[in-house]
Amino acid sequence: MLPRARTTASAFTLIELLVVIGIIGLLIAILLPALQRVRKQTRATICQTRLRSISQAWHMYSDQNGDISPPHKPASEPGGTSNPVNWYDIGNGMKYRPSWIATMGRQYRSFPFDSGDLSLAQAGSGSEPADRLNFAHALYLCPEAPDWTDERNAAAGYNYQFLGNARKKFGRYVNFPVNRSRISAFSGTVLAADSMGTAAGFDQTLRKAYQNNGTDYDALGNHSYTLDPPRLTPESDKGTGDAGSPRTVVDGRHYNKVSTVFCDSHAEIMSPQALGYRADSHGTWFDSGPGDNPAHNRFFSGTGRDDDPPPLPTQ
């Protein structure tokens, strides 16, 4: 009599397969939000690291320039691009009226712009305006806003009103030069932070998407390389500096919080409200805030006090 053949293990039934698939789906649903949080936290950490590098270059610039803090952007002298006075050596080429980040180019190991782009701008043959090239290196970008590459519509804004506002009115600088040694509260003074730009002056439902090389006040990122302090006065500068410009403000792009670097080079993730900003129920940011909870400049003034921003020169 032939031996009986051994029976193989029975296959999964359809119901068992569906149960396994359901369990896997449940695990993914549980783990995915956690993974997304980890990714966002990682991006926030990268953003802080990049801002710290920029703050160190800010100190190096001041060390090499007689204690002067970098201007937000050099004032435009007559003649525009045809006037050599308006061109500055930023380490790997000449740049027309460089932004505060580009002004510190000599201090960076990774220059903000490609030398070829600088050469085209200097020759007047570039495709972009000479005063607003696109950043060529990741150091100057925020991982949560990687397409914000325009030098003017940048991811990070500078505390320019207190640290170096080189705009001119009636032939005088608004607040420049500023000596670094004037800052008495280094660990409590914002140097730079994630910035939204002039879209801050609009209801959040009415803001447009980011525009590279754009100039629309209501577009995210417009003129965001400057960062107005939380509390403004009728006598202070504001936004682009043009009549009718809305204010600029921080951008809570990291879980509604802001990557912020201080003048002592430490970085934090803070809420706009903790930094002193105030907004209405529609997300429009106040110049000063409601009377019962006003905006304050304690983290921007350099003194730790709620000082007014420097007033515009009067004739």
Tab-separated table of C-alpha atoms in Angstrom:
chain	number	residue	atom	x	y	z
A	1	MET	CA	0.000	0.000	0.000
A	2	LEU	CA	1.377	3.367	-1.005
A	3	PRO	CA	2.059	5.866	1.822
A	4	ARG	CA	-0.477	8.661	2.179
A	5	ALA	CA	0.786	12.017	0.844
A	6	ARG	CA	1.354	14.733	3.450
A	7	THR	CA	-1.113	17.583	3.392
A	8	THR	CA	0.320	21.088	2.955
A	9	ALA	CA	-0.594	23.954	5.266
A	10	SER	CA	-3.878	25.505	4.345
A	11	ALA	CA	-3.787	28.922	2.620
A	12	PHE	CA	-5.168	32.129	4.143
A	13	THR	CA	-8.851	32.573	3.654
A	14	LEU	CA	-10.220	35.786	2.132
A	15	ILE	CA	-11.538	36.882	5.510
A	16	GLU	CA	-8.116	36.405	7.132
A	17	LEU	CA	-6.439	38.431	4.365
A	18	LEU	CA	-8.965	41.235	4.816
A	19	VAL	CA	-8.332	41.240	8.580
A	20	VAL	CA	-4.561	41.486	8.041
A	21	ILE	CA	-5.004	44.300	5.501
A	22	GLY	CA	-7.311	46.098	7.926
A	23	ILE	CA	-4.765	45.846	10.744
A	24	ILE	CA	-1.992	47.164	8.489
A	25	GLY	CA	-4.215	50.055	7.422
A	26	LEU	CA	-5.007	50.851	11.043
A	27	LEU	CA	-1.318	50.862	11.968
A	28	ILE	CA	-0.537	53.195	9.064
A	29	ALA	CA	-3.353	55.536	10.127
A	30	ILE	CA	-1.923	55.608	13.658
A	31	LEU	CA	1.721	56.032	12.634
A	32	LEU	CA	1.352	58.470	9.716
A	33	PRO	CA	0.507	61.562	11.804
A	34	ALA	CA	3.452	60.780	14.080
A	35	LEU	CA	5.759	60.482	11.079
A	36	GLN	CA	4.451	63.763	9.697
A	37	ARG	CA	5.124	65.457	13.039
A	38	VAL	CA	8.660	64.093	13.037
A	39	ARG	CA	9.217	65.422	9.510
A	40	LYS	CA	7.908	68.875	10.448
A	41	GLN	CA	10.003	68.925	13.609
A	42	THR	CA	13.043	67.973	11.558
A	43	ARG	CA	12.348	70.794	9.100
A	44	ALA	CA	11.970	73.242	11.990
A	45	THR	CA	15.312	72.121	13.416
A	46	ILE	CA	16.988	72.560	10.018
A	47	CYS	CA	15.477	76.044	9.742
A	48	GLN	CA	16.843	77.020	13.155
A	49	THR	CA	20.280	75.662	12.274
A	50	ARG	CA	20.375	77.744	9.102
A	51	LEU	CA	19.306	80.886	10.959
A	52	ARG	CA	22.036	80.312	13.549
A	53	SER	CA	24.609	80.144	10.753
A	54	ILE	CA	23.330	83.432	9.383
A	55	SER	CA	23.495	85.035	12.843
A	56	GLN	CA	27.137	83.991	13.185
A	57	ALA	CA	27.897	85.684	9.879
A	58	TRP	CA	26.111	88.795	11.206
A	59	HIS	CA	28.611	88.909	14.069
A	60	MET	CA	31.531	88.354	11.715
A	61	TYR	CA	30.330	91.240	9.546
A	62	SER	CA	30.171	93.542	12.571
A	63	ASP	CA	33.612	92.410	13.722
A	64	GLN	CA	35.059	93.341	10.327
A	65	ASN	CA	33.139	96.601	9.866
A	66	GLY	CA	33.826	98.640	12.959
A	67	ASP	CA	30.991	97.225	15.103
A	68	ILE	CA	28.339	98.229	12.540
A	69	SER	CA	25.329	95.958	12.096
A	70	PRO	CA	24.535	95.165	8.443
A	71	PRO	CA	21.940	97.408	6.782
A	72	HIS	CA	18.739	95.770	5.591
A	73	LYS	CA	19.661	97.054	2.117
A	74	PRO	CA	21.875	99.925	0.992
A	75	ALA	CA	20.041	103.081	0.002
A	76	SER	CA	19.708	103.730	-3.714
A	77	GLU	CA	22.086	106.420	-4.869
A	78	PRO	CA	21.413	108.425	-8.071
A	79	GLY	CA	22.088	106.601	-11.318
A	80	GLY	CA	20.756	103.189	-10.323
A	81	THR	CA	22.685	100.269	-11.811
A	82	SER	CA	24.893	102.628	-13.824
A	83	ASN	CA	26.380	104.121	-10.646
A	84	PRO	CA	29.290	102.008	-9.315
A	85	VAL	CA	28.515	103.243	-5.782
A	86	ASN	CA	25.389	101.061	-5.804
A	87	TRP	CA	27.400	97.887	-6.392
A	88	TYR	CA	28.961	95.965	-3.506
A	89	ASP	CA	31.505	93.148	-3.350
A	90	ILE	CA	29.793	90.227	-1.585
A	91	GLY	CA	32.656	87.765	-1.867
A	92	ASN	CA	32.065	85.989	-5.173
A	93	GLY	CA	31.107	88.980	-7.284
A	94	MET	CA	29.589	92.444	-7.321
A	95	LYS	CA	25.947	92.769	-6.252
A	96	TYR	CA	23.595	95.662	-6.864
A	97	ARG	CA	22.157	96.907	-3.555
A	98	PRO	CA	22.404	93.559	-1.758
A	99	SER	CA	19.901	92.507	0.869
A	100	TRP	CA	21.057	92.044	4.464
A	101	ILE	CA	21.845	88.373	3.829
A	102	ALA	CA	23.846	89.089	0.673
A	103	THR	CA	25.666	91.980	2.359
A	104	MET	CA	27.272	89.400	4.633
A	105	GLY	CA	28.343	87.288	1.646
A	106	ARG	CA	32.040	87.574	2.431
A	107	GLN	CA	31.418	85.849	5.756
A	108	TYR	CA	29.645	82.823	4.238
A	109	ARG	CA	31.269	79.627	3.094
A	110	SER	CA	28.309	79.130	0.752
A	111	PHE	CA	27.581	82.322	-1.143
A	112	PRO	CA	23.916	83.327	-1.572
A	113	PHE	CA	24.115	83.665	-5.362
A	114	ASP	CA	25.936	81.962	-8.200
A	115	SER	CA	28.774	84.067	-9.571
A	116	GLY	CA	27.324	83.641	-13.066
A	117	ASP	CA	24.059	85.270	-12.004
A	118	LEU	CA	25.983	88.137	-10.451
A	119	SER	CA	27.950	88.626	-13.663
A	120	LEU	CA	24.765	88.696	-15.754
A	121	ALA	CA	23.185	91.225	-13.402
A	122	GLN	CA	26.264	93.416	-13.504
A	123	ALA	CA	26.262	93.278	-17.299
A	124	GLY	CA	22.568	94.170	-17.379
A	125	SER	CA	21.696	90.975	-19.257
A	126	GLY	CA	20.121	88.894	-16.494
A	127	SER	CA	16.499	87.757	-16.561
A	128	GLU	CA	15.855	89.089	-13.037
A	129	PRO	CA	16.116	92.604	-11.588
A	130	ALA	CA	19.662	93.253	-10.400
A	131	ASP	CA	18.513	93.943	-6.844
A	132	ARG	CA	16.548	90.714	-6.397
A	133	LEU	CA	18.343	87.614	-7.546
A	134	ASN	CA	17.261	84.116	-6.525
A	135	PHE	CA	19.176	82.368	-3.753
A	136	ALA	CA	21.267	79.553	-5.155
A	137	HIS	CA	21.987	77.643	-1.952
A	138	ALA	CA	19.776	75.888	0.589
A	139	LEU	CA	21.311	77.736	3.565
A	140	TYR	CA	19.139	80.751	2.766
A	141	LEU	CA	15.883	78.823	2.370
A	142	CYS	CA	13.329	77.493	4.847
A	143	PRO	CA	12.473	73.778	4.444
A	144	GLU	CA	8.792	74.630	4.979
A	145	ALA	CA	8.915	77.201	2.164
A	146	PRO	CA	11.537	75.865	-0.272
A	147	ASP	CA	10.162	77.850	-3.227
A	148	TRP	CA	10.679	81.209	-1.467
A	149	THR	CA	13.967	81.817	-3.259
A	150	ASP	CA	13.642	85.488	-4.239
A	151	GLU	CA	16.132	87.708	-2.419
A	152	ARG	CA	13.386	90.287	-1.779
A	153	ASN	CA	10.548	87.831	-1.138
A	154	ALA	CA	12.674	85.669	1.129
A	155	ALA	CA	11.766	83.163	3.822
A	156	ALA	CA	13.549	85.024	6.636
A	157	GLY	CA	13.093	88.649	7.608
A	158	TYR	CA	15.553	90.965	9.369
A	159	ASN	CA	14.802	93.088	12.438
A	160	TYR	CA	15.789	96.028	10.288
A	161	GLN	CA	14.016	98.849	12.103
A	162	PHE	CA	16.177	98.422	15.193
A	163	LEU	CA	19.303	96.809	13.671
A	164	GLY	CA	19.840	98.763	10.461
A	165	ASN	CA	17.208	100.568	8.390
A	166	ALA	CA	19.204	102.176	5.577
A	167	ARG	CA	16.255	103.736	3.772
A	168	LYS	CA	16.594	107.462	3.274
A	169	LYS	CA	14.060	110.231	3.683
A	170	PHE	CA	14.926	113.882	3.132
A	171	GLY	CA	18.471	112.722	2.501
A	172	ARG	CA	18.893	111.077	5.915
A	173	TYR	CA	18.961	107.448	6.958
A	174	VAL	CA	16.016	106.212	8.983
A	175	ASN	CA	18.245	104.239	11.387
A	176	PHE	CA	21.756	103.586	10.092
A	177	PRO	CA	24.479	102.949	10.976
A	178	VAL	CA	23.639	100.955	14.096
A	179	ASN	CA	26.496	99.845	16.320
A	180	ARG	CA	26.180	96.292	17.575
A	181	SER	CA	27.456	97.459	20.962
A	182	ARG	CA	24.268	99.508	21.373
A	183	ILE	CA	22.365	96.251	21.933
A	184	SER	CA	22.144	95.637	25.670
A	185	ALA	CA	19.919	92.542	25.613
A	186	PHE	CA	21.586	90.176	23.127
A	187	SER	CA	19.773	87.051	24.253
A	188	GLY	CA	16.414	88.825	24.119
A	189	THR	CA	16.735	90.683	20.815
A	190	VAL	CA	15.440	89.116	17.603
A	191	LEU	CA	17.915	89.225	14.749
A	192	ALA	CA	15.803	87.413	12.141
A	193	ALA	CA	12.793	85.118	11.900
A	194	ASP	CA	10.400	83.427	9.482
A	195	SER	CA	8.591	86.273	7.731
A	196	MET	CA	5.250	86.541	5.946
A	197	GLY	CA	5.755	89.942	4.347
A	198	THR	CA	3.073	92.526	3.627
A	199	ALA	CA	0.327	89.888	3.274
A	200	ALA	CA	0.072	90.350	7.046
A	201	GLY	CA	-2.107	93.383	6.417
A	202	PHE	CA	-4.868	91.280	4.830
A	203	ASP	CA	-7.495	88.852	6.034
A	204	GLN	CA	-5.875	85.411	5.865
A	205	THR	CA	-8.600	84.181	3.479
A	206	LEU	CA	-7.722	86.951	0.993
A	207	ARG	CA	-3.982	86.340	0.755
A	208	LYS	CA	-2.522	85.183	-2.541
A	209	ALA	CA	0.033	82.449	-3.034
A	210	TYR	CA	3.748	83.270	-3.009
A	211	GLN	CA	5.031	85.142	-6.069
A	212	ASN	CA	8.695	84.955	-7.035
A	213	ASN	CA	9.690	88.460	-8.218
A	214	GLY	CA	6.157	89.563	-7.303
A	215	THR	CA	5.188	92.915	-5.763
A	216	ASP	CA	1.544	92.394	-4.759
A	217	TYR	CA	0.997	93.513	-1.194
A	218	ASP	CA	-1.511	90.704	-0.553
A	219	ALA	CA	0.765	87.878	-1.771
A	220	LEU	CA	2.552	85.718	0.787
A	221	GLY	CA	6.224	86.534	0.980
A	222	ASN	CA	6.003	89.996	-0.545
A	223	HIS	CA	8.936	92.046	0.777
A	224	SER	CA	9.449	89.447	3.486
A	225	TYR	CA	13.213	90.010	3.759
A	226	THR	CA	12.287	92.816	6.154
A	227	LEU	CA	10.513	92.185	9.433
A	228	ASP	CA	8.644	94.988	11.166
A	229	PRO	CA	8.568	94.845	14.968
A	230	PRO	CA	5.224	94.009	16.585
A	231	ARG	CA	4.310	97.545	17.617
A	232	LEU	CA	4.487	100.362	15.090
A	233	THR	CA	3.707	104.057	15.503
A	234	PRO	CA	2.369	106.644	13.024
A	235	GLU	CA	5.902	108.112	12.950
A	236	SER	CA	7.712	104.839	12.192
A	237	ASP	CA	8.639	103.125	8.948
A	238	LYS	CA	6.487	100.264	7.720
A	239	GLY	CA	6.473	97.432	5.178
A	240	THR	CA	8.075	98.364	1.868
A	241	GLY	CA	8.530	101.973	2.955
A	242	ASP	CA	6.090	103.167	0.302
A	243	ALA	CA	2.996	105.195	1.145
A	244	GLY	CA	0.097	102.859	1.849
A	245	SER	CA	2.223	99.757	2.387
A	246	PRO	CA	0.900	97.223	4.906
A	247	ARG	CA	3.203	96.058	7.653
A	248	THR	CA	5.350	92.928	7.530
A	249	VAL	CA	5.136	90.264	10.236
A	250	VAL	CA	6.440	86.846	11.256
A	251	ASP	CA	5.111	83.683	9.611
A	252	GLY	CA	4.028	80.802	11.845
A	253	ARG	CA	4.850	78.112	9.308
A	254	HIS	CA	6.174	75.589	11.848
A	255	TYR	CA	3.046	74.304	13.619
A	256	ASN	CA	1.832	77.926	13.803
A	257	LYS	CA	5.128	78.923	15.359
A	258	VAL	CA	8.138	80.829	14.120
A	259	SER	CA	11.814	79.920	13.776
A	260	THR	CA	13.562	82.817	15.466
A	261	VAL	CA	17.249	83.586	15.960
A	262	PHE	CA	18.439	86.114	18.520
A	263	CYS	CA	21.488	88.350	18.547
A	264	ASP	CA	23.394	85.948	20.793
A	265	SER	CA	22.892	83.303	18.051
A	266	HIS	CA	20.531	81.064	19.991
A	267	ALA	CA	17.383	80.012	18.127
A	268	GLU	CA	13.898	79.195	19.351
A	269	ILE	CA	10.505	78.193	17.990
A	270	MET	CA	8.038	80.772	19.312
A	271	SER	CA	4.478	81.786	18.621
A	272	PRO	CA	3.863	85.201	17.026
A	273	GLN	CA	1.948	86.206	20.150
A	274	ALA	CA	4.861	85.293	22.423
A	275	LEU	CA	7.096	87.506	20.269
A	276	GLY	CA	4.713	90.417	20.855
A	277	TYR	CA	2.503	90.399	17.739
A	278	ARG	CA	-1.276	90.733	17.843
A	279	ALA	CA	-3.918	89.900	15.209
A	280	ASP	CA	-7.688	90.180	14.905
A	281	SER	CA	-10.053	87.225	14.513
A	282	HIS	CA	-9.541	87.225	10.722
A	283	GLY	CA	-5.763	86.936	10.979
A	284	THR	CA	-5.012	90.551	10.022
A	285	TRP	CA	-2.074	91.764	12.071
A	286	PHE	CA	-2.368	94.971	14.082
A	287	ASP	CA	0.153	97.815	13.996
A	288	SER	CA	-0.249	98.221	17.730
A	289	GLY	CA	-2.974	95.858	18.929
A	290	PRO	CA	-6.132	96.072	20.988
A	291	GLY	CA	-6.046	98.293	24.039
A	292	ASP	CA	-6.441	95.453	26.512
A	293	ASN	CA	-3.633	93.351	24.990
A	294	PRO	CA	-1.342	95.593	22.956
A	295	ALA	CA	1.602	94.506	20.836
A	296	HIS	CA	5.048	95.127	22.304
A	297	ASN	CA	8.635	95.452	21.076
A	298	ARG	CA	10.480	93.949	24.033
A	299	PHE	CA	12.076	91.246	21.850
A	300	PHE	CA	13.031	93.666	19.068
A	301	SER	CA	14.227	96.917	20.646
A	302	GLY	CA	17.670	95.712	21.729
A	303	THR	CA	17.074	97.012	25.257
A	304	GLY	CA	14.476	94.539	26.517
A	305	ARG	CA	11.997	97.417	26.783
A	306	ASP	CA	8.931	98.164	24.721
A	307	ASP	CA	10.640	100.988	22.829
A	308	ASP	CA	9.099	102.752	19.846
A	309	PRO	CA	10.692	102.006	16.477
A	310	PRO	CA	12.993	104.805	15.290
A	311	PRO	CA	10.838	107.551	13.716
A	312	LEU	CA	11.133	108.561	10.089
A	313	PRO	CA	13.234	111.688	9.521
A	314	THR	CA	11.237	114.879	9.161
A	315	GLN	CA	12.099	117.759	6.882
